[in-house]
Amino acid sequence: MLPLGKLRNDLLREVVFPNLGVEDSKVIHGPREGFDSAVLEYNDDHYLVVATDPILGVPEETFGFFAYHFASSDVAVFGARPRWLVVDLLFPEGTSREFLEATMKDLNAECHKYGSTIIGGHTGVYPSISEPTATTTAMGIVRKSQLKLPLAKPGDRIVVTAKVGLEFAVSAAYFRADELSKVLSKKELMRLKRSFYFETVVPDALIAKPFVRGMHDATEGGLTALHEIADNSGVGFRVHPEKLHIDPLVKKVLEFYDLEPWSVSSTGTLIAITPPEKVNSLITELLKNGILAFELGEFTEEKDRVLVEGNEERPFPEFTEDPYTMLYKRRGRN
């Protein structure tokens, strides 16, 4: 039986990647572990960046926002502004006109904010659909010299925006509010719920682009995405936990569920692969735009992947099961 969530890399290698149709010389970067977008030849000077993502299991009031940002974030981290979207919206029986209107208004607002156009898709109501579900394909153009791939060189620094664990905490505030009321006030729960607007790296990536070698959105599996970057780059890394910045409310949620921050869903958390001489400029520029970021560690020529805690080192956690699946399997409206 397949595990819940994104397919693990071994299944991708053994089942998915061997069955991708004919080869095409226009495909510069196709399906690959740790690459959330494809890169196609566009013209002599530009690439076309394409990404697709599902939206399901999210709070209804966030549905339109995420229908824009999940796929658009993957395009932005490759250095391209999301320009075109194809949106597939599938609704269960009984869906109201008001929900459709709210979804489209939210989608439209994000498109206007970032200069994007919805160019097509499909919308329908079907008895086999149990909850609102969407799939969005986002596309953008980037100059070949400005393409950003999630690849690192020894000495590059790991710069992270301060949204680690936010996705898990926001979802818990929506789906497990009764449990969390033991440690969070109603005001704190409401603040967490409203924080879903930060679950995007579109603005972060567009600001960071001039300063970085590559970028990645720490989605399912969170910061364990560092393993994929290291695998693809032939490097190791060292992470310094004392440098980690976590929102105090997020920290309360993680402590309540007895979770470490390294592998929890963290959509909207930018991992910026940054040459050392550009770290300060990157962090300063992000801060000017209201985005807190910090240097968490560095990529190394040695292949070890470690957490450095004082004078001790331990292996950096691997991705096994994202705790988010716990919320998804036992959801309840509060």
CSV table of C-alpha atoms in Angstrom, one decimal:
chain,number,residue,atom,x,y,z
A,1,MET,CA,0.0,0.0,0.0
A,2,LEU,CA,1.3,3.4,-0.9
A,3,PRO,CA,2.1,5.8,2.0
A,4,LEU,CA,0.1,9.0,2.6
A,5,GLY,CA,1.5,12.2,1.1
A,6,LYS,CA,4.0,12.7,-1.6
A,7,LEU,CA,5.6,9.6,-3.0
A,8,ARG,CA,8.9,8.8,-1.6
A,9,ASN,CA,12.0,9.1,-3.8
A,10,ASP,CA,12.5,5.4,-4.1
A,11,LEU,CA,9.0,5.0,-5.7
A,12,LEU,CA,9.6,7.9,-8.0
A,13,ARG,CA,12.9,6.3,-9.2
A,14,GLU,CA,11.4,2.8,-9.6
A,15,VAL,CA,7.9,3.5,-10.9
A,16,VAL,CA,7.3,7.0,-12.0
A,17,PHE,CA,10.5,8.2,-13.7
A,18,PRO,CA,10.9,5.2,-16.0
A,19,ASN,CA,7.5,6.0,-17.5
A,20,LEU,CA,7.7,9.5,-18.8
A,21,GLY,CA,7.0,9.2,-22.5
A,22,VAL,CA,9.4,10.1,-25.3
A,23,GLU,CA,12.5,12.2,-24.9
A,24,ASP,CA,12.3,15.8,-26.0
A,25,SER,CA,15.3,18.0,-26.6
A,26,LYS,CA,13.2,21.1,-25.5
A,27,VAL,CA,13.1,19.7,-21.9
A,28,ILE,CA,16.2,21.1,-20.2
A,29,HIS,CA,15.3,19.9,-16.7
A,30,GLY,CA,12.5,17.3,-16.4
A,31,PRO,CA,11.2,15.3,-13.4
A,32,ARG,CA,13.9,14.9,-10.8
A,33,GLU,CA,14.0,14.4,-7.0
A,34,GLY,CA,14.1,17.8,-5.3
A,35,PHE,CA,13.2,19.7,-8.5
A,36,ASP,CA,9.6,21.0,-8.1
A,37,SER,CA,9.5,22.7,-11.5
A,38,ALA,CA,10.4,21.7,-15.1
A,39,VAL,CA,12.5,23.9,-17.3
A,40,LEU,CA,11.8,24.1,-21.1
A,41,GLU,CA,13.7,25.8,-23.9
A,42,TYR,CA,11.6,29.0,-24.8
A,43,ASN,CA,13.9,30.9,-27.1
A,44,ASP,CA,17.6,31.8,-27.5
A,45,ASP,CA,17.6,33.9,-24.3
A,46,HIS,CA,14.9,32.5,-22.1
A,47,TYR,CA,13.6,29.3,-20.4
A,48,LEU,CA,10.0,28.5,-19.6
A,49,VAL,CA,9.5,27.2,-16.0
A,50,VAL,CA,6.5,25.0,-15.4
A,51,ALA,CA,5.1,23.6,-12.1
A,52,THR,CA,1.9,21.9,-11.0
A,53,ASP,CA,0.5,21.3,-7.5
A,54,PRO,CA,-2.7,20.0,-6.0
A,55,ILE,CA,-4.8,21.8,-3.4
A,56,LEU,CA,-6.9,19.7,-1.1
A,57,GLY,CA,-7.3,19.2,2.6
A,58,VAL,CA,-6.9,22.9,3.3
A,59,PRO,CA,-9.3,25.1,5.2
A,60,GLU,CA,-12.0,26.4,2.9
A,61,GLU,CA,-11.2,30.1,3.4
A,62,THR,CA,-7.6,29.4,2.2
A,63,PHE,CA,-8.5,27.5,-0.9
A,64,GLY,CA,-8.3,30.3,-3.5
A,65,PHE,CA,-5.1,31.7,-2.0
A,66,PHE,CA,-3.4,28.3,-2.1
A,67,ALA,CA,-4.7,27.6,-5.6
A,68,TYR,CA,-2.5,30.4,-6.7
A,69,HIS,CA,0.5,30.1,-4.4
A,70,PHE,CA,1.3,26.4,-4.2
A,71,ALA,CA,2.4,26.1,-7.9
A,72,SER,CA,3.4,29.7,-8.3
A,73,SER,CA,5.9,29.3,-5.4
A,74,ASP,CA,7.6,26.5,-7.3
A,75,VAL,CA,8.0,28.7,-10.4
A,76,ALA,CA,9.3,31.6,-8.3
A,77,VAL,CA,12.1,29.6,-6.7
A,78,PHE,CA,13.5,28.8,-10.1
A,79,GLY,CA,13.8,32.6,-10.7
A,80,ALA,CA,10.7,33.2,-12.8
A,81,ARG,CA,7.7,35.4,-12.1
A,82,PRO,CA,4.5,33.3,-12.3
A,83,ARG,CA,2.9,34.6,-15.5
A,84,TRP,CA,0.3,32.1,-16.7
A,85,LEU,CA,-1.9,29.7,-14.7
A,86,VAL,CA,-4.1,26.8,-15.8
A,87,VAL,CA,-6.5,26.0,-12.9
A,88,ASP,CA,-8.6,22.8,-12.5
A,89,LEU,CA,-11.3,23.3,-9.9
A,90,LEU,CA,-13.3,20.2,-8.8
A,91,PHE,CA,-16.1,20.6,-6.2
A,92,PRO,CA,-18.4,18.1,-4.3
A,93,GLU,CA,-22.1,18.1,-4.6
A,94,GLY,CA,-23.7,20.8,-2.5
A,95,THR,CA,-21.0,23.4,-3.1
A,96,SER,CA,-22.4,26.8,-3.0
A,97,ARG,CA,-22.2,29.6,-5.6
A,98,GLU,CA,-20.7,31.8,-2.8
A,99,PHE,CA,-17.8,29.4,-2.3
A,100,LEU,CA,-17.0,29.4,-6.0
A,101,GLU,CA,-17.2,33.2,-6.0
A,102,ALA,CA,-14.9,33.5,-3.0
A,103,THR,CA,-12.4,31.1,-4.6
A,104,MET,CA,-12.3,33.0,-7.9
A,105,LYS,CA,-12.1,36.4,-6.2
A,106,ASP,CA,-9.1,35.2,-4.1
A,107,LEU,CA,-7.4,33.7,-7.1
A,108,ASN,CA,-8.0,36.9,-9.1
A,109,ALA,CA,-6.6,39.1,-6.3
A,110,GLU,CA,-3.4,37.1,-6.2
A,111,CYS,CA,-3.1,37.2,-9.9
A,112,HIS,CA,-3.4,41.0,-9.9
A,113,LYS,CA,-0.8,41.2,-7.1
A,114,TYR,CA,1.8,39.3,-9.0
A,115,GLY,CA,0.9,40.1,-12.6
A,116,SER,CA,-0.4,36.6,-13.5
A,117,THR,CA,-3.1,35.5,-15.9
A,118,ILE,CA,-5.3,32.5,-15.8
A,119,ILE,CA,-5.3,31.1,-19.3
A,120,GLY,CA,-7.5,28.0,-19.0
A,121,GLY,CA,-8.5,25.1,-16.9
A,122,HIS,CA,-11.6,23.1,-16.0
A,123,THR,CA,-14.3,23.7,-13.3
A,124,GLY,CA,-17.1,21.3,-12.3
A,125,VAL,CA,-19.1,19.6,-9.6
A,126,TYR,CA,-19.0,15.8,-9.3
A,127,PRO,CA,-20.5,13.2,-6.9
A,128,SER,CA,-17.1,11.4,-6.6
A,129,ILE,CA,-15.4,14.5,-5.2
A,130,SER,CA,-15.6,14.5,-1.4
A,131,GLU,CA,-14.0,18.0,-0.8
A,132,PRO,CA,-12.9,21.0,-2.8
A,133,THR,CA,-9.9,20.0,-4.9
A,134,ALA,CA,-7.8,21.9,-7.3
A,135,THR,CA,-4.8,21.4,-9.5
A,136,THR,CA,-2.9,24.5,-10.7
A,137,THR,CA,-0.2,24.6,-13.3
A,138,ALA,CA,1.9,27.8,-13.2
A,139,MET,CA,4.3,29.0,-15.8
A,140,GLY,CA,6.9,31.8,-16.1
A,141,ILE,CA,9.8,32.9,-18.2
A,142,VAL,CA,13.3,33.5,-16.9
A,143,ARG,CA,16.5,34.6,-18.6
A,144,LYS,CA,18.8,31.7,-19.0
A,145,SER,CA,21.5,33.5,-17.0
A,146,GLN,CA,19.0,34.1,-14.1
A,147,LEU,CA,17.7,30.5,-13.8
A,148,LYS,CA,18.0,29.4,-10.2
A,149,LEU,CA,18.3,25.6,-9.6
A,150,PRO,CA,18.3,24.0,-6.1
A,151,LEU,CA,22.0,23.1,-6.3
A,152,ALA,CA,24.7,24.1,-3.9
A,153,LYS,CA,28.5,24.4,-3.8
A,154,PRO,CA,30.7,23.7,-0.8
A,155,GLY,CA,30.9,26.9,1.2
A,156,ASP,CA,27.4,28.1,0.3
A,157,ARG,CA,25.3,29.2,3.2
A,158,ILE,CA,21.9,27.9,4.2
A,159,VAL,CA,19.6,31.0,4.6
A,160,VAL,CA,16.1,30.3,5.8
A,161,THR,CA,13.0,32.5,6.2
A,162,ALA,CA,11.5,32.5,9.6
A,163,LYS,CA,8.4,30.4,8.8
A,164,VAL,CA,9.6,27.0,9.7
A,165,GLY,CA,6.7,24.8,11.0
A,166,LEU,CA,4.1,27.5,10.2
A,167,GLU,CA,2.1,25.3,7.8
A,168,PHE,CA,1.7,22.6,10.4
A,169,ALA,CA,0.8,25.1,13.1
A,170,VAL,CA,-1.8,26.9,11.0
A,171,SER,CA,-3.4,23.6,10.0
A,172,ALA,CA,-3.5,22.5,13.6
A,173,ALA,CA,-5.2,25.7,14.6
A,174,TYR,CA,-7.9,25.0,12.0
A,175,PHE,CA,-8.3,21.3,12.4
A,176,ARG,CA,-7.3,20.6,16.1
A,177,ALA,CA,-8.4,23.8,17.8
A,178,ASP,CA,-10.0,21.9,20.7
A,179,GLU,CA,-6.7,20.2,21.5
A,180,LEU,CA,-4.7,23.4,21.1
A,181,SER,CA,-7.0,25.4,23.4
A,182,LYS,CA,-5.1,23.7,26.2
A,183,VAL,CA,-2.0,25.8,25.4
A,184,LEU,CA,-3.3,28.6,23.2
A,185,SER,CA,-5.8,31.3,23.8
A,186,LYS,CA,-8.7,32.1,21.4
A,187,LYS,CA,-6.8,35.2,20.3
A,188,GLU,CA,-3.6,33.1,19.6
A,189,LEU,CA,-5.6,30.5,17.7
A,190,MET,CA,-7.1,33.3,15.5
A,191,ARG,CA,-3.7,34.8,14.9
A,192,LEU,CA,-2.4,31.5,13.7
A,193,LYS,CA,-5.3,30.9,11.4
A,194,ARG,CA,-4.8,34.3,9.8
A,195,SER,CA,-1.2,33.5,9.2
A,196,PHE,CA,-1.9,31.3,6.2
A,197,TYR,CA,-1.2,34.3,4.1
A,198,PHE,CA,2.5,33.8,4.9
A,199,GLU,CA,2.5,30.3,3.4
A,200,THR,CA,4.1,31.4,0.1
A,201,VAL,CA,7.6,32.0,-1.1
A,202,VAL,CA,6.5,34.0,-4.2
A,203,PRO,CA,7.5,37.4,-2.7
A,204,ASP,CA,10.5,35.9,-0.9
A,205,ALA,CA,11.9,34.3,-4.0
A,206,LEU,CA,11.5,37.3,-6.2
A,207,ILE,CA,13.3,39.5,-3.7
A,208,ALA,CA,16.0,36.9,-3.0
A,209,LYS,CA,16.7,36.1,-6.7
A,210,PRO,CA,19.7,38.5,-7.2
A,211,PHE,CA,21.5,37.2,-4.1
A,212,VAL,CA,21.3,33.4,-4.3
A,213,ARG,CA,22.6,30.5,-6.2
A,214,GLY,CA,19.4,28.5,-5.9
A,215,MET,CA,16.2,28.2,-3.8
A,216,HIS,CA,13.7,25.7,-2.5
A,217,ASP,CA,10.3,25.9,-0.8
A,218,ALA,CA,10.4,23.7,2.3
A,219,THR,CA,7.0,22.1,1.8
A,220,GLU,CA,6.1,18.5,2.9
A,221,GLY,CA,9.0,17.2,4.9
A,222,GLY,CA,10.1,20.7,5.8
A,223,LEU,CA,13.9,21.3,6.2
A,224,THR,CA,14.7,17.7,5.4
A,225,ALA,CA,14.6,19.0,1.8
A,226,LEU,CA,18.3,19.8,2.6
A,227,HIS,CA,19.0,16.1,1.9
A,228,GLU,CA,17.6,16.4,-1.7
A,229,ILE,CA,19.7,19.5,-2.3
A,230,ALA,CA,22.8,17.7,-1.0
A,231,ASP,CA,22.0,14.6,-3.0
A,232,ASN,CA,21.7,16.5,-6.2
A,233,SER,CA,24.8,18.7,-5.5
A,234,GLY,CA,27.2,16.1,-4.2
A,235,VAL,CA,27.8,18.0,-1.0
A,236,GLY,CA,27.1,17.6,2.7
A,237,PHE,CA,25.8,20.2,5.2
A,238,ARG,CA,26.0,21.4,8.7
A,239,VAL,CA,23.0,22.9,10.5
A,240,HIS,CA,23.3,24.9,13.8
A,241,PRO,CA,20.0,24.6,15.7
A,242,GLU,CA,20.8,27.5,18.0
A,243,LYS,CA,20.4,29.8,14.9
A,244,LEU,CA,16.9,28.6,14.2
A,245,HIS,CA,14.1,31.2,14.5
A,246,ILE,CA,10.6,29.9,15.1
A,247,ASP,CA,7.5,32.0,15.7
A,248,PRO,CA,6.6,31.7,19.4
A,249,LEU,CA,3.1,30.4,18.6
A,250,VAL,CA,4.5,27.8,16.2
A,251,LYS,CA,7.0,26.7,18.9
A,252,LYS,CA,4.1,26.2,21.3
A,253,VAL,CA,2.3,24.0,18.8
A,254,LEU,CA,5.3,21.9,18.0
A,255,GLU,CA,6.1,21.5,21.7
A,256,PHE,CA,2.5,20.5,22.4
A,257,TYR,CA,2.7,17.7,19.8
A,258,ASP,CA,6.3,16.9,20.9
A,259,LEU,CA,7.7,17.5,17.4
A,260,GLU,CA,11.1,18.7,16.3
A,261,PRO,CA,11.0,21.5,13.7
A,262,TRP,CA,13.1,19.8,11.1
A,263,SER,CA,10.6,17.6,9.2
A,264,VAL,CA,7.2,19.3,9.8
A,265,SER,CA,5.4,20.8,6.8
A,266,SER,CA,6.7,24.3,6.3
A,267,THR,CA,5.2,25.6,3.0
A,268,GLY,CA,6.2,29.2,2.6
A,269,THR,CA,9.7,28.7,4.1
A,270,LEU,CA,12.4,29.7,1.7
A,271,ILE,CA,15.6,27.8,1.7
A,272,ALA,CA,18.1,30.1,0.0
A,273,ILE,CA,21.4,28.6,-1.2
A,274,THR,CA,23.6,31.7,-0.8
A,275,PRO,CA,27.3,32.4,-1.6
A,276,PRO,CA,28.9,33.6,1.7
A,277,GLU,CA,29.6,37.1,0.4
A,278,LYS,CA,25.9,37.7,-0.3
A,279,VAL,CA,24.4,36.5,2.9
A,280,ASN,CA,24.2,39.9,4.7
A,281,SER,CA,22.8,41.6,1.6
A,282,LEU,CA,20.1,38.9,1.2
A,283,ILE,CA,19.0,39.0,4.8
A,284,THR,CA,19.0,42.8,4.8
A,285,GLU,CA,16.9,43.0,1.6
A,286,LEU,CA,14.4,40.5,2.9
A,287,LEU,CA,14.1,42.4,6.1
A,288,LYS,CA,13.5,45.7,4.3
A,289,ASN,CA,10.4,43.9,2.8
A,290,GLY,CA,9.2,42.6,6.1
A,291,ILE,CA,10.6,39.1,5.7
A,292,LEU,CA,12.7,37.8,8.6
A,293,ALA,CA,15.5,35.4,7.5
A,294,PHE,CA,18.6,33.9,9.2
A,295,GLU,CA,21.7,31.9,8.4
A,296,LEU,CA,21.1,28.3,9.6
A,297,GLY,CA,24.2,26.5,8.4
A,298,GLU,CA,26.4,25.8,5.4
A,299,PHE,CA,27.0,23.2,2.7
A,300,THR,CA,30.3,21.3,2.9
A,301,GLU,CA,32.7,19.4,0.7
A,302,GLU,CA,32.5,16.6,3.2
A,303,LYS,CA,29.4,14.5,2.6
A,304,ASP,CA,28.3,14.3,6.3
A,305,ARG,CA,24.9,15.9,7.1
A,306,VAL,CA,24.8,16.9,10.7
A,307,LEU,CA,23.1,18.9,13.4
A,308,VAL,CA,25.8,20.7,15.4
A,309,GLU,CA,24.6,21.1,19.0
A,310,GLY,CA,27.4,22.6,21.1
A,311,ASN,CA,30.3,20.2,21.0
A,312,GLU,CA,28.2,17.3,19.8
A,313,GLU,CA,27.0,16.3,16.4
A,314,ARG,CA,24.2,14.0,15.3
A,315,PRO,CA,22.8,13.0,11.9
A,316,PHE,CA,20.4,15.5,10.4
A,317,PRO,CA,16.9,13.9,10.5
A,318,GLU,CA,15.6,12.0,7.4
A,319,PHE,CA,12.1,12.4,6.0
A,320,THR,CA,10.0,9.4,7.1
A,321,GLU,CA,6.4,10.6,7.6
A,322,ASP,CA,5.3,14.3,7.7
A,323,PRO,CA,3.4,15.0,10.9
A,324,TYR,CA,0.9,16.9,8.8
A,325,THR,CA,-0.6,13.6,7.7
A,326,MET,CA,-1.8,13.2,11.3
A,327,LEU,CA,-3.9,16.4,10.9
A,328,TYR,CA,-5.1,15.4,7.5
A,329,LYS,CA,-6.3,11.9,8.6
A,330,ARG,CA,-8.2,13.2,11.6
A,331,ARG,CA,-9.6,16.6,10.6
A,332,GLY,CA,-12.4,18.3,12.3
A,333,ARG,CA,-13.9,21.8,12.0
A,334,ASN,CA,-13.7,24.0,15.1
